[in-house]
PDB file of C-alpha atoms in Angstrom:
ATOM      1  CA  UNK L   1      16.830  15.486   2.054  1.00  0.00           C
ATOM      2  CA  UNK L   2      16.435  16.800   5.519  1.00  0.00           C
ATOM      3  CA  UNK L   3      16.520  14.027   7.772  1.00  0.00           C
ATOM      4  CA  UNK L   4      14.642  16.093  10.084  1.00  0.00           C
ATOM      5  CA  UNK L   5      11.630  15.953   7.199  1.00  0.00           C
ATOM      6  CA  UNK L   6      11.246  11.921   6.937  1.00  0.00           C
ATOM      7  CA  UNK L   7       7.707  10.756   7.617  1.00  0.00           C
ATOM      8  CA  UNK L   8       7.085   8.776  11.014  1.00  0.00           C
ATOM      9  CA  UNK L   9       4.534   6.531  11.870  1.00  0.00           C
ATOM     10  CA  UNK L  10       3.952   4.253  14.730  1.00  0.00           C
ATOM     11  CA  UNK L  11       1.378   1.443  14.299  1.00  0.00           C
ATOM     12  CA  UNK L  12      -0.833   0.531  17.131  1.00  0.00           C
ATOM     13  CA  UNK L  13      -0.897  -3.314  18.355  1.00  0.00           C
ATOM     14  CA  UNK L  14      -4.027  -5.530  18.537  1.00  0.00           C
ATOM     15  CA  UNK L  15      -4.146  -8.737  19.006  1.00  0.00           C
ATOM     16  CA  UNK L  16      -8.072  -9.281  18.427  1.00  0.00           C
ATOM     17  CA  UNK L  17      -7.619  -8.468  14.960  1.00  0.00           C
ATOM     18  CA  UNK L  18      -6.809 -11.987  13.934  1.00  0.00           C
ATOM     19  CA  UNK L  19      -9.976 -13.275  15.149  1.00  0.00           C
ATOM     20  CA  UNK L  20     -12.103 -11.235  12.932  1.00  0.00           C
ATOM     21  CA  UNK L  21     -12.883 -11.567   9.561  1.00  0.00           C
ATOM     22  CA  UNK L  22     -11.470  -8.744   7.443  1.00  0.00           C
ATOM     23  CA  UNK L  23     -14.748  -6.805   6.881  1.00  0.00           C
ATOM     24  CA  UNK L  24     -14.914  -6.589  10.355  1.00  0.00           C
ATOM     25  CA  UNK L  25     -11.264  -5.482  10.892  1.00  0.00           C
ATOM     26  CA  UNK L  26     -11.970  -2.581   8.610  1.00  0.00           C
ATOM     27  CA  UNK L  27     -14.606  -1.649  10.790  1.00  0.00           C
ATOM     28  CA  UNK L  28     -11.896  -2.338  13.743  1.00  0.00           C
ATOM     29  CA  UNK L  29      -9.483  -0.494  12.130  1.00  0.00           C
ATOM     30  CA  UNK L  30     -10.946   2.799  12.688  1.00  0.00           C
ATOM     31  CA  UNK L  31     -10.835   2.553  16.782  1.00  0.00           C
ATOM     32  CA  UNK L  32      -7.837   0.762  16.854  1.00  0.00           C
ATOM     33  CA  UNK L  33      -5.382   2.127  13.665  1.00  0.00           C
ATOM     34  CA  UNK L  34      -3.303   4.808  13.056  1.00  0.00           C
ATOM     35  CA  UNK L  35      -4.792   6.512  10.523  1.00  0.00           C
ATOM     36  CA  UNK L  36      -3.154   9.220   7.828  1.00  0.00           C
ATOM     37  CA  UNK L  37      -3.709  10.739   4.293  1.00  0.00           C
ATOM     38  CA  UNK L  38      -1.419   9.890   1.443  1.00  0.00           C
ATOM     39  CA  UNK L  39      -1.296  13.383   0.109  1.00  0.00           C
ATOM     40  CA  UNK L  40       2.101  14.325  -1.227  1.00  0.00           C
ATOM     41  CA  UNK L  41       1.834  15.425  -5.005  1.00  0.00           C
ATOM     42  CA  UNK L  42       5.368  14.660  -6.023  1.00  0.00           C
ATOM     43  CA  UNK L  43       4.825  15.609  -9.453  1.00  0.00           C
ATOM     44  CA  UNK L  44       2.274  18.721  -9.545  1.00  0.00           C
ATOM     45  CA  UNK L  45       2.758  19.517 -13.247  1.00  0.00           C
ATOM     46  CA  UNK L  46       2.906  16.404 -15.005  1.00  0.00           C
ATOM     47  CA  UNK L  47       0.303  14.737 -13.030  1.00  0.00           C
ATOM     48  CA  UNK L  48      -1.627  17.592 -10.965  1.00  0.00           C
ATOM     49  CA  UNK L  49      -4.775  15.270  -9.891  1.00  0.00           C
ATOM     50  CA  UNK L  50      -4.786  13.822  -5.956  1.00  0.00           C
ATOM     51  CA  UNK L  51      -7.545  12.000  -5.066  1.00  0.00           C
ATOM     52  CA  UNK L  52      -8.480  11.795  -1.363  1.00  0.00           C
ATOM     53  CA  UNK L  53      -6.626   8.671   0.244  1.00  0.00           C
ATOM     54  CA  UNK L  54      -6.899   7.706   3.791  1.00  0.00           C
ATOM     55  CA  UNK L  55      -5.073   4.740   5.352  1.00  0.00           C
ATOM     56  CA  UNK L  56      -5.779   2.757   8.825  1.00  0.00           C
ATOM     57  CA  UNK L  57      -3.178   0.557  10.098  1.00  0.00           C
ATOM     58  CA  UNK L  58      -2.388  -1.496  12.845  1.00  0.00           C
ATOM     59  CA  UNK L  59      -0.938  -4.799  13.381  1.00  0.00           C
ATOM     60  CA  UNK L  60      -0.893  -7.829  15.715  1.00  0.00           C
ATOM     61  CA  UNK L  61       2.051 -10.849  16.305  1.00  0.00           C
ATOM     62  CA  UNK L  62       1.117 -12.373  13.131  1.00  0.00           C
ATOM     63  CA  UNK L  63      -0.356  -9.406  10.651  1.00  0.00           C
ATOM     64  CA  UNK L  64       0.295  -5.879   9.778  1.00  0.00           C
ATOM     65  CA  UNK L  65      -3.409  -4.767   8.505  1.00  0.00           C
ATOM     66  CA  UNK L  66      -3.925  -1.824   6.405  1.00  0.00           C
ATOM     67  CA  UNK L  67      -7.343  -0.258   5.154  1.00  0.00           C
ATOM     68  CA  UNK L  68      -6.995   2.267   2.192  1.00  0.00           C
ATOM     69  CA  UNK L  69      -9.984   4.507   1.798  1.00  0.00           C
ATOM     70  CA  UNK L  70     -10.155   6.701  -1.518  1.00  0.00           C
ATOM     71  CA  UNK L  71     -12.889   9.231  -3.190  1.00  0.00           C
ATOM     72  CA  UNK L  72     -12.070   9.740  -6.844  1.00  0.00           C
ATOM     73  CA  UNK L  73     -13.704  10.586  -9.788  1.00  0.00           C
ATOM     74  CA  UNK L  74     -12.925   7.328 -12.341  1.00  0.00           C
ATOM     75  CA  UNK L  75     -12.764   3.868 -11.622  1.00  0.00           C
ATOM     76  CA  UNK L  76     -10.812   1.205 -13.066  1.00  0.00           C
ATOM     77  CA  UNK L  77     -10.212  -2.561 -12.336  1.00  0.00           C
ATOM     78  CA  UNK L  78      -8.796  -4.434 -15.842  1.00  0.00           C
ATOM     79  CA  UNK L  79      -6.553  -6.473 -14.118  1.00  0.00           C
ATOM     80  CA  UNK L  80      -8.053  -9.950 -12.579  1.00  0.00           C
ATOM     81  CA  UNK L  81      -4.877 -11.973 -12.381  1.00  0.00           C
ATOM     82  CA  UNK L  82      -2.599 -11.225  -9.439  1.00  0.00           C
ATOM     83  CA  UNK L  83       0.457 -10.365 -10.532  1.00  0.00           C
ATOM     84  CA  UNK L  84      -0.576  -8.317 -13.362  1.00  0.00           C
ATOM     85  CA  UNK L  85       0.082  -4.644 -13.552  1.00  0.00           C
ATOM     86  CA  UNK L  86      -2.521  -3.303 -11.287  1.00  0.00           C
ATOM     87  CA  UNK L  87      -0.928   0.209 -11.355  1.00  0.00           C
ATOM     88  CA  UNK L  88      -2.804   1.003 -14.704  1.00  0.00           C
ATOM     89  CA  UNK L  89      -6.255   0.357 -12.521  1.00  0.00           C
ATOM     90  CA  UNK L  90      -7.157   2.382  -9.226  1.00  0.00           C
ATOM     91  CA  UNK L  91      -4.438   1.103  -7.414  1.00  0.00           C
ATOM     92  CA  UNK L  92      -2.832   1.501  -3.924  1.00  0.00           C
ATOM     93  CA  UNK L  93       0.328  -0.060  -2.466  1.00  0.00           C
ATOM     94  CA  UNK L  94       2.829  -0.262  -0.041  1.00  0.00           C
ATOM     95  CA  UNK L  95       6.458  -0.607  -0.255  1.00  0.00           C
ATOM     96  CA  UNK L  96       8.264  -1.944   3.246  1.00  0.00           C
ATOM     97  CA  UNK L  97      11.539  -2.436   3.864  1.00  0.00           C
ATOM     98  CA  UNK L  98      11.939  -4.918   6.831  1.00  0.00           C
ATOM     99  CA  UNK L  99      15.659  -4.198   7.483  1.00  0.00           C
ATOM    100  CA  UNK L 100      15.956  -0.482   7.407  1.00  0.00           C
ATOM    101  CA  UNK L 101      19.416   0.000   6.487  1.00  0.00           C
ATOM    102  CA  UNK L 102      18.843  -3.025   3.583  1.00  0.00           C
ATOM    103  CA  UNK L 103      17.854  -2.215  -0.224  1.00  0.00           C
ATOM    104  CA  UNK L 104      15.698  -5.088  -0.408  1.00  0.00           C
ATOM    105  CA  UNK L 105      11.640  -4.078  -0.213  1.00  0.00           C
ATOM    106  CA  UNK L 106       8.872  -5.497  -0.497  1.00  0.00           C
ATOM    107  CA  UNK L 107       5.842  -4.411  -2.841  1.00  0.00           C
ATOM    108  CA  UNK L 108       2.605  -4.912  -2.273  1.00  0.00           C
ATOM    109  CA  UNK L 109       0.253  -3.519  -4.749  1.00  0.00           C
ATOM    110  CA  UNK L 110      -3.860  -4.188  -4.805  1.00  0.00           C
ATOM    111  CA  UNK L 111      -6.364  -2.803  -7.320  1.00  0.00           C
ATOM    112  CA  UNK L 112      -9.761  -1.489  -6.413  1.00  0.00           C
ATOM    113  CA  UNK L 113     -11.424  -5.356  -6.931  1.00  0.00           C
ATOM    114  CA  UNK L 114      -8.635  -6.733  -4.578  1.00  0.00           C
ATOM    115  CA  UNK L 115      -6.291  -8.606  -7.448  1.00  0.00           C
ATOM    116  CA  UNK L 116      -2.416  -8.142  -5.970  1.00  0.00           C
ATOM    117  CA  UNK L 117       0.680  -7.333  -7.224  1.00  0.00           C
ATOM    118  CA  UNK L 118       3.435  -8.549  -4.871  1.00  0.00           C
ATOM    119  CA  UNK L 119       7.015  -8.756  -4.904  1.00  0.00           C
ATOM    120  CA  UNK L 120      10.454  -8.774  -3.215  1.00  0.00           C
ATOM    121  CA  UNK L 121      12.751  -6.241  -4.808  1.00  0.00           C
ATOM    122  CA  UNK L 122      16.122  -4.715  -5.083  1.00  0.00           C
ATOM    123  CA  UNK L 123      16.029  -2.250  -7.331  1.00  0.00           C
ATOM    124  CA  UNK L 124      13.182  -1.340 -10.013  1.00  0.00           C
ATOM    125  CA  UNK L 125      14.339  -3.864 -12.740  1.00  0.00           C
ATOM    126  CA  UNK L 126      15.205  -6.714  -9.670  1.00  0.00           C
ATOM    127  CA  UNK L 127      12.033  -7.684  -8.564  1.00  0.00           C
ATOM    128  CA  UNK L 128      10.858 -11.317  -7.985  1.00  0.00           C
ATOM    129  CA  UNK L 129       6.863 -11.953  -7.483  1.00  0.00           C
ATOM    130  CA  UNK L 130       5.657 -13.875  -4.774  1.00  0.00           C
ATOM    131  CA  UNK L 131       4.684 -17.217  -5.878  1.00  0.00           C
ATOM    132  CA  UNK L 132       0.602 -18.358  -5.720  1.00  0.00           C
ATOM    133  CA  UNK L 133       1.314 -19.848  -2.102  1.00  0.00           C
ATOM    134  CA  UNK L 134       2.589 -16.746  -0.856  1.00  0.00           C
ATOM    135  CA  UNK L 135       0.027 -14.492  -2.689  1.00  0.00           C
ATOM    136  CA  UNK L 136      -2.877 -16.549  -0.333  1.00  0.00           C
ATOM    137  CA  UNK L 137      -1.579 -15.684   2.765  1.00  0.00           C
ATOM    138  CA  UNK L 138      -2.085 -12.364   1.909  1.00  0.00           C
ATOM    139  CA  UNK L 139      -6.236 -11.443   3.457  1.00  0.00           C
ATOM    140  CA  UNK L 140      -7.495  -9.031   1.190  1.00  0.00           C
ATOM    141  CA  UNK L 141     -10.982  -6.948   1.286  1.00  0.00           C
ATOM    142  CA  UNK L 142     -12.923  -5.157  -1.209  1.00  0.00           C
ATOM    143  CA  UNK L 143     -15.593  -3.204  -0.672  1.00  0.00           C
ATOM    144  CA  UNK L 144     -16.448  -3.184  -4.619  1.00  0.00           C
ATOM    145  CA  UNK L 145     -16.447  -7.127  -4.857  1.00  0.00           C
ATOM    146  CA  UNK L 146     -13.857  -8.997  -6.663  1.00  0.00           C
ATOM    147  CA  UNK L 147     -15.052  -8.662 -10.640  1.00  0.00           C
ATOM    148  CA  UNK L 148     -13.546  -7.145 -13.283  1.00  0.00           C
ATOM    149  CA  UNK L 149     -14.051  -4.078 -15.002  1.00  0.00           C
ATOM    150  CA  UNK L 150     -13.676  -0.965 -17.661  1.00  0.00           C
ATOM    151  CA  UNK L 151     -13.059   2.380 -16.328  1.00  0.00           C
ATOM    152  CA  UNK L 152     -16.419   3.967 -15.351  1.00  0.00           C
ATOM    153  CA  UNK L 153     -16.659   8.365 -14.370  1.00  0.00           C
ATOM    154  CA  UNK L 154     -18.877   9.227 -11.267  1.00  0.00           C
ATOM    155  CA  UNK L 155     -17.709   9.794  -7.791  1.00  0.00           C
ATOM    156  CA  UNK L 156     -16.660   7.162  -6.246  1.00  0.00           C
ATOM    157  CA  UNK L 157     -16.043   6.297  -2.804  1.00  0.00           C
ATOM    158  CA  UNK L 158     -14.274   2.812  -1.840  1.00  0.00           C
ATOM    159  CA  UNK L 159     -11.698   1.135   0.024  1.00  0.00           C
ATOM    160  CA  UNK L 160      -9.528  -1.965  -0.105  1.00  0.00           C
ATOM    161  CA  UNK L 161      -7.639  -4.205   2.758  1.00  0.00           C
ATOM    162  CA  UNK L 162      -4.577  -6.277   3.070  1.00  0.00           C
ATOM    163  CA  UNK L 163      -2.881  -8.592   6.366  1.00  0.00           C
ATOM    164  CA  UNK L 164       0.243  -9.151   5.166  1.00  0.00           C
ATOM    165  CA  UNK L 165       2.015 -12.061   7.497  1.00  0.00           C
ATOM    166  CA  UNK L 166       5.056 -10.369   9.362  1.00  0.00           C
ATOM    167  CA  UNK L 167       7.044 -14.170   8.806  1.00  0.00           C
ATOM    168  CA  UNK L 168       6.582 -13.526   4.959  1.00  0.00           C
ATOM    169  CA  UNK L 169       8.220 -10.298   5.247  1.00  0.00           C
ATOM    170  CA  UNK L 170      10.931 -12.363   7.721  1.00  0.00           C
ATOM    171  CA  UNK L 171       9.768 -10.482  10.949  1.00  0.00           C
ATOM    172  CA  UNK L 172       8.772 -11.961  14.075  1.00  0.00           C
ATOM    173  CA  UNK L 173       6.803  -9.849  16.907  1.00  0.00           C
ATOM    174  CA  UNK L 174       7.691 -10.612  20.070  1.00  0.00           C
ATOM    175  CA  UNK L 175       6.159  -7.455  21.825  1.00  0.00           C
ATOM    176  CA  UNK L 176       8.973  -5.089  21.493  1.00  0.00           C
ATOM    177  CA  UNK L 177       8.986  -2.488  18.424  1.00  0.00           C
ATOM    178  CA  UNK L 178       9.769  -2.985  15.006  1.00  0.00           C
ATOM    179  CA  UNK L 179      11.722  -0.596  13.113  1.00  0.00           C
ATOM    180  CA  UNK L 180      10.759  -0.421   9.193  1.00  0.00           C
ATOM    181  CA  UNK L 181      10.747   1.616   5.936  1.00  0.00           C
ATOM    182  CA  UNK L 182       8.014   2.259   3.776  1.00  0.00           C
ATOM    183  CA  UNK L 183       5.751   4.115   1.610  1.00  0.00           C
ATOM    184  CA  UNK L 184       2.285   4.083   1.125  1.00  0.00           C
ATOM    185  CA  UNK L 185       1.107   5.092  -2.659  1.00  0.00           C
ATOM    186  CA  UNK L 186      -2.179   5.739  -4.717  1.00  0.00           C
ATOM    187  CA  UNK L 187      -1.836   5.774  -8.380  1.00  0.00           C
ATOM    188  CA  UNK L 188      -3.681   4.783 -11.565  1.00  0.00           C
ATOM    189  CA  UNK L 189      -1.740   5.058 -14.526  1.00  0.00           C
ATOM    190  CA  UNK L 190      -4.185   3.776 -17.041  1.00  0.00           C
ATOM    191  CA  UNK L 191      -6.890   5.784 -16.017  1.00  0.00           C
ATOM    192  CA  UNK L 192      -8.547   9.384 -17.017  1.00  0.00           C
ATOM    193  CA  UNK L 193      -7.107  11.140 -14.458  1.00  0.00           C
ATOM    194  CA  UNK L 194      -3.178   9.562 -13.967  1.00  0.00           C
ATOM    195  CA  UNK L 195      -2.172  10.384 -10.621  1.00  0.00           C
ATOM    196  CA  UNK L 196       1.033   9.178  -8.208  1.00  0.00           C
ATOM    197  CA  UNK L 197       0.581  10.229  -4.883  1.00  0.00           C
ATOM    198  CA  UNK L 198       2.796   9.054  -2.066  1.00  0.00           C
ATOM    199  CA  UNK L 199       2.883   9.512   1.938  1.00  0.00           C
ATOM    200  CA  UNK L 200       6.592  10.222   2.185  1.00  0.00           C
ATOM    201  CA  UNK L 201       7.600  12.450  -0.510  1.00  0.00           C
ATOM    202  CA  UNK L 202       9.795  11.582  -3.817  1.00  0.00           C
ATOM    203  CA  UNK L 203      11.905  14.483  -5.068  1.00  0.00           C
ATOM    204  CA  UNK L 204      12.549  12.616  -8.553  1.00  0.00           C
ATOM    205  CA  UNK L 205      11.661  14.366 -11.794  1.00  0.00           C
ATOM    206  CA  UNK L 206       9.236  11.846 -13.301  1.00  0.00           C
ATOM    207  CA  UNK L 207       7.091   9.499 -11.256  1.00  0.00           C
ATOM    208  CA  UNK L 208       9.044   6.358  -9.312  1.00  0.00           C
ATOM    209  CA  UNK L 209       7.925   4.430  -6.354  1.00  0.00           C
ATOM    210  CA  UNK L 210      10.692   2.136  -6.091  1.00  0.00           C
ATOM    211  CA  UNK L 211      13.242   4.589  -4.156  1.00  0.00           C
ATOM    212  CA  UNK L 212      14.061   3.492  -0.879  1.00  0.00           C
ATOM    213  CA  UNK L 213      15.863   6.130  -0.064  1.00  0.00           C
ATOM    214  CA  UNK L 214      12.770   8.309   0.430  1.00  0.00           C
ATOM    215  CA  UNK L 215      11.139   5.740   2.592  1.00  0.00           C
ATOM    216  CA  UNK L 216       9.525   6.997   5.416  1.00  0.00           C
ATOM    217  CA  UNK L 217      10.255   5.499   9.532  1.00  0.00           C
ATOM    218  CA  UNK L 218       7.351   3.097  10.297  1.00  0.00           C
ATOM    219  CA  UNK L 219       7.650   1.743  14.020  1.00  0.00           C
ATOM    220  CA  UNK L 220       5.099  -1.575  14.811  1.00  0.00           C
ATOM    221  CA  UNK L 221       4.662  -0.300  18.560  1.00  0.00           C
TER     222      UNK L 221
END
């Protein structure tokens, strides 16, 4: 791949966003954040559906905050128990590698009721979850509450929120940039319409989020 074709972002700094709540950092979020579409349709004829995906970020010395909005046709939230395979359900993530030349990443994956799938990897089949302790560090925010449930067709509008602490992913903000890798995903495997959309493209033949190599340059200005 061209490197003159890798994704860039740069994510705004704001320090007021710890004192809010994370309802009202969502509503922050969209003065504040960078804000982009996840929109690349890796796979157009196995898996042709892309459901509208918008993503705010920004981050202060102790979070990175992101706000995933998405518009989609089916709705799905089986999984309650973080750590479970939230991937089948309307699902977004984000995969972050905090040293950029390293092939360890992070995972961080939330269904639309807000249960988590988190873990440090190194490879596909090398991934460790985070333990309960870490997992409630993690803020999350739903904006289609927190139960369970079986897929449902309409159109659907909703979004999800995370503040992941930068000392869990081993970084420390000191008001210089941050340079990272990452990828931002939407996917629901178990639903009616399967989709895996990414932000930085994955030229792979069959669906696979775990590929550093097509990580994207993420800067925490």
């Amino acid at each position: 791949m061209n490197n003159n074709n890798i994704k860039q972002l740069i994510i705004p700094s704001n320090p007021l966003l710890d004192s809010m709540e994370m309802e009202e950092v969502v509503n922050a979020l969209e003065e504040c954040g960078a804000r982009f579409s996840i929109e690349s349709l890796n796979w157009p004829s196995l898996f042709p559906y892309r459901p509208l995906t918008v993503v705010t970020a920004a981050h202060s010395e102790r979070y990175l905050y992101i706000d995933f909005l998405v518009r989609c046709n089916y709705l799905r939230a089986v999984n309650f128990t973080d750590n479970s395979p939230v991937g089948e359900d309307s699902c977004v993530e984000f995969y972050v590698s905090p040293v950029p030349d390293s092939d360890i990443y992070w995972i961080f994956e939330l269904n639309c009721v807000g249960t988590i799938n988190a873990a440090r990897c190194q490879g596909k089949r090398e991934c460790v979850h985070l333990n309960e302790e870490a997992l409630k560090k993690i803020k999350r925010y739903t904006s289609v509450g927190t139960r369970p449930f079986q897929e449902v067709e309409g159109s659907f509008i909703w979004n999800v929120a995370m503040a992941i602490p930068l000392e869990l992913l081993g970084l420390k903000y000191s008001g210089k940039p941050i340079e990272l890798k990452g990828n931002f995903n939407k996917c629901a495997s178990a639903t009616s319409q399967p989709h895996y959309v990414s932000w930085a493209p994955i030229f792979t033949e069959e669906p696979d989020f775990h590929r550093p190599e097509f990580f994207g340059n993420i800067i925490l200005e």
